[in-house]
Coordinates of C-alpha atoms and ligand atoms in Angstrom, one line a residue:
M1 CA 192.8 57.1 256.5
A2 CA 191.8 57.4 252.9
A3 CA 188.3 56.1 253.6
A4 CA 187.7 59.0 255.9
L5 CA 187.8 61.3 252.8
F6 CA 184.5 59.7 251.6
A7 CA 181.0 60.6 252.8
W8 CA 179.1 57.7 254.3
P9 CA 177.3 56.4 251.2
Q10 CA 180.5 56.6 249.3
R11 CA 182.4 54.8 252.1
L12 CA 179.8 52.1 252.0
Q13 CA 180.1 51.7 248.3
L14 CA 183.9 51.6 248.6
F15 CA 183.7 49.0 251.3
R16 CA 181.3 46.8 249.2
A17 CA 183.5 47.2 246.2
L18 CA 186.6 46.2 248.2
R19 CA 184.8 43.2 249.5
L20 CA 183.7 42.2 246.0
A21 CA 187.2 42.6 244.7
Q22 CA 188.7 40.7 247.6
S23 CA 186.2 37.9 247.3
L24 CA 186.7 37.4 243.6
P25 CA 189.3 34.6 243.7
A26 CA 186.9 32.6 245.8
I27 CA 184.2 32.6 243.2
N28 CA 184.8 29.8 240.8
L29 CA 183.3 31.0 237.6
N30 CA 185.0 28.4 235.5
V31 CA 182.7 25.6 236.6
T32 CA 183.4 22.6 234.5
G33 CA 181.4 21.4 231.5
A34 CA 177.7 21.9 231.4
A35 CA 176.1 19.0 229.5
M36 CA 173.1 20.8 228.1
V37 CA 172.9 24.1 226.3
A38 CA 170.1 26.5 227.3
T39 CA 168.0 27.9 224.4
E40 CA 167.7 31.6 223.7
A41 CA 164.1 31.4 225.1
E42 CA 165.3 29.8 228.3
F43 CA 168.0 32.5 228.6
D44 CA 165.3 35.3 228.1
N45 CA 163.1 33.6 230.7
A46 CA 166.0 33.6 233.1
K47 CA 166.6 37.3 232.5
D48 CA 163.0 38.1 233.3
K49 CA 163.1 35.9 236.4
V50 CA 166.0 37.9 237.7
K51 CA 163.8 41.0 237.8
T52 CA 161.2 39.2 239.9
L53 CA 163.6 37.7 242.6
K54 CA 162.4 38.9 245.9
N55 CA 165.5 38.2 247.9
D56 CA 168.8 40.0 247.3
P57 CA 171.2 37.1 246.4
G58 CA 174.2 39.2 247.6
N59 CA 177.0 40.9 245.8
E60 CA 179.1 37.8 245.0
V61 CA 176.3 36.1 243.3
K62 CA 175.2 39.2 241.4
L63 CA 178.7 39.6 240.2
K64 CA 178.8 36.0 239.0
M65 CA 175.4 36.6 237.2
Y66 CA 176.8 39.8 235.6
A67 CA 179.9 38.0 234.3
L68 CA 177.9 35.1 232.9
F69 CA 175.4 37.5 231.3
K70 CA 178.2 39.5 229.6
Q71 CA 180.0 36.3 228.4
A72 CA 176.7 34.8 227.1
T73 CA 175.8 38.0 225.1
Q74 CA 179.1 39.5 224.1
G75 CA 181.6 36.6 224.5
P76 CA 185.0 36.9 226.2
C77 CA 185.9 40.2 227.8
S78 CA 188.0 42.4 225.5
S79 CA 187.5 45.8 227.1
P80 CA 190.4 47.5 228.9
K81 CA 190.8 47.0 232.6
P82 CA 189.3 49.9 234.6
S83 CA 191.6 51.9 236.8
M84 CA 192.6 50.7 240.3
L85 CA 190.3 53.4 241.9
D86 CA 187.2 52.4 239.9
F87 CA 186.5 49.6 242.3
V88 CA 183.1 48.6 241.2
N89 CA 183.8 48.5 237.5
K90 CA 187.2 46.8 238.2
A91 CA 185.4 44.1 240.2
K92 CA 182.9 43.6 237.4
W93 CA 185.7 43.5 234.7
E94 CA 187.7 40.9 236.7
A95 CA 184.6 38.7 237.1
W96 CA 183.9 38.8 233.4
N97 CA 187.5 38.4 232.4
S98 CA 187.9 35.4 234.7
L99 CA 185.6 33.5 232.4
G100 CA 188.4 33.4 229.9
K101 CA 187.4 31.6 226.7
T102 CA 184.2 30.0 228.1
S103 CA 181.8 29.8 225.1
K104 CA 178.7 31.9 224.8
E105 CA 176.6 28.8 224.9
E106 CA 178.2 27.4 228.1
A107 CA 177.9 30.8 229.8
R108 CA 174.2 31.0 228.8
Q109 CA 173.6 27.5 230.3
K110 CA 175.4 28.5 233.5
Y111 CA 173.4 31.8 233.7
V112 CA 170.2 29.9 233.4
D113 CA 171.3 27.3 236.0
L114 CA 172.3 30.0 238.4
V115 CA 169.0 31.9 238.1
Q116 CA 167.1 28.6 238.5
T117 CA 169.1 27.9 241.7
L118 CA 168.3 31.3 243.1
D119 CA 164.6 30.9 242.2
S120 CA 164.4 27.6 243.9
T121 CA 165.9 28.9 247.1
E122 CA 163.7 32.0 247.2
V123 CA 162.4 32.5 250.6
P124 CA 158.7 33.5 250.5
Q125 CA 158.4 36.9 252.1
Q126 CA 155.0 36.7 253.5
R127 CA 154.9 33.3 255.0
K128 CA 156.0 33.0 258.6
A129 CA 156.1 29.6 260.2
T130 CA 154.6 29.5 263.7
A131 CA 156.1 27.3 266.4
T132 CA 155.1 23.7 266.1
E133 CA 153.2 24.5 262.9
D134 CA 152.1 21.3 261.1
V135 CA 153.2 22.2 257.6
K136 CA 151.0 19.5 255.9
S137 CA 148.7 17.4 258.0
S138 CA 147.6 15.6 254.8
F139 CA 150.3 13.0 255.1
Q140 CA 149.4 9.5 256.2
T141 CA 152.8 8.1 256.7
L142 CA 154.8 11.2 257.8
I143 CA 154.7 13.9 260.4
V144 CA 156.0 17.1 258.8
T145 CA 156.6 20.2 260.8
T146 CA 158.4 23.5 260.5
E147 CA 159.7 25.2 263.6
N148 CA 162.6 27.6 264.2
N149 CA 163.7 27.5 260.6
I150 CA 163.9 23.7 260.5
T151 CA 161.5 21.5 258.5
T152 CA 161.4 18.0 260.1
I153 CA 160.2 15.0 258.1
M154 CA 159.4 12.3 260.6
L155 CA 158.8 8.8 259.2
N156 CA 155.6 7.7 260.9
R157 CA 154.9 3.9 260.6
P158 CA 156.5 2.8 263.9
A159 CA 154.5 -0.5 264.0
K160 CA 156.3 -1.5 260.7
K161 CA 159.6 0.0 261.9
N162 CA 159.0 2.9 259.5
A163 CA 159.3 0.6 256.4
I164 CA 158.8 2.7 253.3
S165 CA 155.5 1.7 251.6
F166 CA 154.6 3.0 248.1
T167 CA 152.5 5.7 249.8
M168 CA 155.5 6.7 252.0
Y169 CA 157.8 7.0 248.9
E170 CA 155.3 9.4 247.3
E171 CA 154.8 11.4 250.5
I172 CA 158.5 11.8 251.1
M173 CA 158.9 13.1 247.6
K174 CA 156.1 15.6 248.2
A175 CA 157.5 16.6 251.6
L176 CA 160.9 17.2 250.0
E177 CA 159.4 19.3 247.3
Q178 CA 157.6 21.4 249.9
A179 CA 160.7 21.7 252.1
A180 CA 162.8 22.8 249.1
K181 CA 160.4 25.8 248.7
D182 CA 159.5 26.7 252.3
D183 CA 161.3 29.3 254.3
S184 CA 163.3 26.9 256.5
A185 CA 167.1 26.8 256.4
L186 CA 167.5 23.1 257.2
T187 CA 165.6 19.9 256.5
V188 CA 165.8 17.0 258.9
F189 CA 164.8 13.4 258.5
T190 CA 164.1 11.3 261.6
G191 CA 161.9 8.3 262.5
K192 CA 159.1 7.8 265.0
G193 CA 159.6 5.0 267.6
D194 CA 162.6 2.8 268.3
H195 CA 163.7 2.4 264.7
Y196 CA 164.8 5.0 262.2
C197 CA 163.6 3.0 259.2
S198 CA 163.6 -0.6 258.1
G199 CA 164.0 0.3 254.4
N200 CA 161.8 -0.7 251.6
D201 CA 158.5 -2.2 252.7
L202 CA 159.0 -5.8 251.6
S203 CA 155.3 -6.2 251.0
N204 CA 155.7 -3.8 248.1
F205 CA 157.0 -6.9 246.3
T206 CA 154.2 -9.2 247.2
D207 CA 151.4 -7.0 246.3
I208 CA 151.2 -7.7 242.6
G209 CA 148.3 -6.3 240.7
P210 CA 146.9 -7.1 237.3
E211 CA 149.8 -5.4 235.5
G212 CA 152.0 -8.5 236.3
M213 CA 155.4 -8.9 237.8
E214 CA 157.5 -7.5 235.0
Q215 CA 155.6 -4.3 234.6
K216 CA 155.4 -4.0 238.4
S217 CA 159.2 -4.3 238.6
K218 CA 159.6 -1.6 235.9
N219 CA 157.2 0.7 237.7
S220 CA 159.0 0.2 240.9
G221 CA 162.3 1.0 239.2
G222 CA 160.8 4.3 237.9
L223 CA 159.5 5.1 241.4
L224 CA 162.9 4.5 243.0
K225 CA 164.7 6.6 240.4
R226 CA 162.4 9.5 241.0
Y227 CA 162.7 9.0 244.8
I228 CA 166.5 9.1 244.8
S229 CA 166.6 12.0 242.3
H230 CA 164.7 14.0 245.0
Y231 CA 167.7 13.6 247.3
I232 CA 170.2 14.3 244.6
D233 CA 168.5 17.6 243.6
F234 CA 167.5 18.7 247.1
P235 CA 168.7 22.3 247.3
K236 CA 169.1 22.9 251.1
P237 CA 171.2 21.2 253.8
L238 CA 169.7 17.7 254.5
I239 CA 170.3 16.3 257.9
G240 CA 169.7 12.8 259.2
V241 CA 168.8 12.5 262.9
I242 CA 169.1 8.7 263.1
N243 CA 167.1 7.7 266.2
G244 CA 167.5 3.9 265.9
P245 CA 168.4 1.0 263.5
A246 CA 168.4 1.9 259.8
V247 CA 168.1 -0.7 257.0
G248 CA 168.4 -0.7 253.2
V249 CA 167.5 2.4 251.2
A250 CA 167.3 4.3 254.5
V251 CA 171.0 3.7 254.9
T252 CA 172.1 4.1 251.2
V253 CA 170.6 7.6 250.8
L254 CA 172.6 8.8 253.8
G255 CA 175.5 9.2 251.3
L256 CA 173.4 12.0 249.8
F257 CA 172.8 13.8 253.1
D258 CA 174.9 16.7 254.2
I259 CA 175.2 15.8 257.9
V260 CA 174.2 12.6 259.8
Y261 CA 173.8 12.5 263.6
S262 CA 173.2 9.2 265.2
T263 CA 172.3 7.7 268.5
D264 CA 174.7 5.1 269.8
K265 CA 171.8 2.6 269.6
A266 CA 171.5 2.8 265.9
T267 CA 172.9 0.2 263.5
F268 CA 173.3 0.5 259.7
H269 CA 172.5 -2.5 257.5
T270 CA 172.3 -3.0 253.8
P271 CA 171.3 -6.6 253.3
F272 CA 171.2 -6.5 249.5
S273 CA 173.0 -9.7 248.6
Q274 CA 171.1 -11.5 251.2
L275 CA 167.8 -10.4 249.5
G276 CA 169.1 -11.2 246.0
Q277 CA 169.2 -7.4 245.3
S278 CA 171.9 -4.8 244.5
P279 CA 172.8 -1.4 245.9
E280 CA 170.7 1.7 245.4
G281 CA 170.5 5.3 246.5
C282 CA 173.8 6.0 244.6
S283 CA 175.6 4.0 247.3
S284 CA 177.6 2.0 244.7
Y285 CA 179.3 5.4 244.1
T286 CA 179.0 7.3 247.3
F287 CA 180.0 4.5 249.8
P288 CA 183.3 3.6 248.2
K289 CA 184.0 7.3 247.9
I290 CA 183.1 7.9 251.6
M291 CA 184.6 4.7 253.1
G292 CA 187.1 3.5 250.6
T293 CA 186.3 0.6 248.3
A294 CA 187.6 -2.2 250.7
K295 CA 185.4 -1.1 253.5
A296 CA 182.4 -0.3 251.4
N297 CA 182.5 -3.8 249.9
E298 CA 182.0 -5.4 253.3
V299 CA 178.9 -3.3 253.7
L300 CA 177.4 -3.4 250.2
L301 CA 178.4 -6.9 249.1
F302 CA 178.6 -8.8 252.3
N303 CA 175.8 -7.2 254.4
K304 CA 178.0 -6.2 257.3
I305 CA 176.0 -4.5 260.0
L306 CA 177.8 -1.3 261.2
T307 CA 177.4 0.0 264.7
A308 CA 176.9 3.8 264.9
A309 CA 180.5 4.1 266.0
Q310 CA 181.8 2.1 263.0
A311 CA 179.6 4.1 260.6
C312 CA 181.1 7.3 262.1
E313 CA 184.6 6.0 261.7
L314 CA 183.9 5.2 258.1
G315 CA 182.6 8.7 257.4
L316 CA 178.9 7.8 256.8
V317 CA 177.9 9.3 260.1
T318 CA 179.1 12.8 261.2
E319 CA 178.8 12.2 265.0
V320 CA 177.4 9.7 267.5
F321 CA 175.7 10.7 270.7
P322 CA 174.8 8.7 273.8
D323 CA 171.1 7.7 273.4
S324 CA 170.2 9.3 276.8
T325 CA 171.3 12.8 275.5
F326 CA 170.9 12.3 271.8
Q327 CA 167.8 14.3 271.1
K328 CA 168.7 17.2 273.4
E329 CA 172.3 17.6 272.1
V330 CA 171.4 17.2 268.5
W331 CA 168.5 19.6 268.5
K332 CA 170.4 22.2 270.5
R333 CA 173.1 22.2 267.8
L334 CA 170.6 22.2 264.9
H335 CA 168.8 25.2 266.4
I336 CA 172.1 27.1 266.3
Y337 CA 172.8 26.0 262.7
A338 CA 169.3 27.0 261.6
K339 CA 170.0 30.6 262.5
L340 CA 172.7 30.9 259.9
P341 CA 171.8 32.8 256.7
K342 CA 169.6 30.4 254.7
N343 CA 170.5 31.5 251.2
S344 CA 174.2 31.2 252.0
L345 CA 173.6 27.7 253.4
A346 CA 171.6 26.6 250.4
L347 CA 174.1 28.0 247.8
S348 CA 177.1 26.5 249.7
K349 CA 175.4 23.1 249.7
Q350 CA 174.7 23.4 246.0
L351 CA 178.3 24.3 245.3
I352 CA 179.5 21.3 247.2
R353 CA 177.1 18.9 245.6
G354 CA 176.6 20.5 242.2
V355 CA 179.9 19.2 240.8
E356 CA 178.7 15.6 241.2
K357 CA 175.0 16.0 240.3
E358 CA 175.3 14.6 236.7
T359 CA 177.3 11.6 237.9
L360 CA 174.9 10.9 240.7
H361 CA 171.9 10.9 238.3
A362 CA 173.8 8.5 236.0
V363 CA 174.6 6.2 238.9
N364 CA 171.0 6.3 240.1
A365 CA 169.7 5.4 236.6
Q366 CA 172.1 2.5 236.4
E367 CA 171.4 1.1 239.8
C368 CA 167.6 1.2 239.2
E369 CA 168.1 -0.6 235.9
R370 CA 170.0 -3.4 237.7
L371 CA 167.4 -3.6 240.4
V372 CA 164.5 -4.0 237.9
E373 CA 166.3 -7.2 236.8
R374 CA 167.1 -8.3 240.3
W375 CA 163.6 -7.9 241.6
L376 CA 162.5 -10.5 239.0
S377 CA 165.1 -13.0 240.1
E378 CA 164.5 -16.2 241.9
D379 CA 167.0 -15.2 244.6
C380 CA 165.0 -12.0 245.4
M381 CA 161.6 -13.7 245.4
S382 CA 162.6 -16.5 247.7
A383 CA 164.3 -14.1 250.1
I384 CA 161.2 -12.0 250.5
M385 CA 159.0 -15.0 250.8
N386 CA 161.3 -16.3 253.6
F387 CA 161.0 -13.0 255.5
F388 CA 157.2 -13.2 255.5
E389 CA 157.1 -17.0 256.1
K390 CA 159.4 -16.6 259.1
K391 CA 157.1 -13.9 260.5
S392 CA 154.0 -16.1 260.0
K393 CA 155.6 -19.0 261.9
L394 CA 156.4 -16.8 265.0
Ligands
COA1 N1 159.0 -4.5 255.1 C1 157.8 -4.9 255.6 N2 157.5 -5.1 256.9 C2 158.4 -4.8 257.8 C3 159.7 -4.4 257.4 C4 160.0 -4.2 256.0 N3 161.1 -3.8 255.6 N4 160.4 -4.2 258.5 C5 159.6 -4.5 259.5 N5 158.4 -4.9 259.1 C6 157.3 -5.3 259.9 C7 157.4 -6.7 260.3 O1 156.9 -7.6 259.3 C8 156.5 -6.7 261.6 O2 155.2 -6.7 261.1 P1 154.1 -7.5 262.0 O3 154.1 -6.9 263.3 O4 152.8 -7.3 261.2 O5 154.6 -8.9 262.0 C9 156.8 -5.3 262.2 O6 157.3 -4.5 261.1 C10 157.8 -5.3 263.2 O7 159.0 -5.9 262.8 P2 159.8 -7.0 263.6 O8 160.6 -7.8 262.6 O9 158.8 -7.8 264.4 O10 160.7 -6.2 264.5 P3 162.2 -6.6 265.0 O11 162.5 -5.5 266.0 O12 162.2 -8.0 265.5 O13 163.1 -6.4 263.7 C11 164.0 -5.4 261.7 C12 163.3 -5.2 263.1 C13 164.0 -4.1 261.0 C14 165.4 -5.9 262.0 C15 163.3 -6.5 260.9 O14 161.9 -6.2 260.9 C16 163.8 -6.7 259.5 O15 164.8 -7.3 259.3 N6 163.0 -6.1 258.6 C17 163.3 -6.2 257.2 C18 164.4 -5.3 256.8 C19 164.7 -5.4 255.3 O16 165.1 -6.4 254.8 N7 164.5 -4.3 254.6 C20 164.7 -4.2 253.2 C21 166.0 -3.9 252.8 S1 166.3 -3.8 251.1

């Protein structure tokens, strides 16, 4: 065998170069249109950041970085193709050449984006999570733990069916920011008690301060937009472990999750029209895409409550488990998944979701704008008053 002619280090280099060359077609360097253009200063910062990365991003990513760097600084590849036997330089040349006529500006932006992604998925070297470590005990409405490479964000207002109060919105965003940076591979959402989550805490609407209704509505729109953005931008696999009924925004954001496991006791309900409101969580885009428009309309317009089996059939839920074995089976599976290489999981998730990020942010902005109007409507006010009036009569 030809490889036997090489000494060990050379064989290793040859092997790596061959793998690089073989893997090239799988790397999509011609990612479509970046909307912004990074400045020279941002590009220089990214160059410096590369030197401080602690984790080796792997050869494929390094090759991609190399190609974007060359394109950004020298433009399209015009040097002659290295010989067949010059494996490493041939792989580099092919990566650069595959960028074709991509402009220097676009390559610069993509280089900056790639470095940012690597930086955000950096695994801190020193920090080791201990079993059942409570990551942040400062949360009032959540229990957040990291164990066996999994960060779990458990909604913790069981007496209110885990309704999302203003405090909980802020805490979830904080927990997601921390989970994005911690050394876990997966982030799991679940609920404490018999419900997963009853959606927006309806008393968020009744608690009007001196700012008045209109300003309150605008502030809430801003909060919701930030909240949903945290899911759109979350860099690691996000998994829903749906332990019971889910309502409203707790359902709509599931379209932004990467996997959703559900007990057969769960139901999925988005009672927007009933409440004089309109869809949020990017569901006006993700649900028709996931379920098909005709099915999504029944859910989003006509408040159809889905059983777990129906949600699974429509593609919102990945798999349904009998309630008696739900926790055991799901966690067994998640523990296996969490042992996979975390950087690879994060980068793959970002590749899958990255294509749509801009669209999702635009949809989110539009949905929140509509809601700010809807929250001020007569329909919405009376539906919320009805909910609390019915409660007080019981
Ligand atoms: N906002 C505020 N409070 C809520 C709530 C919500 N979204 N969901 C539940 N609660 C409160 C109830 O008011 C009740 O409080 P109380 O004990 O002080 O009276 C407590 O949680 C338990 O809820 P209850 O309605 O008694 O439980 P249930 O098992 O009969 O019904 C739900 C559970 C989720 C079906 C029902 O509470 C519900 O429909 N909630 C509203 C869901 C909703 O419309 N969300 C907004 C979507 S946009």
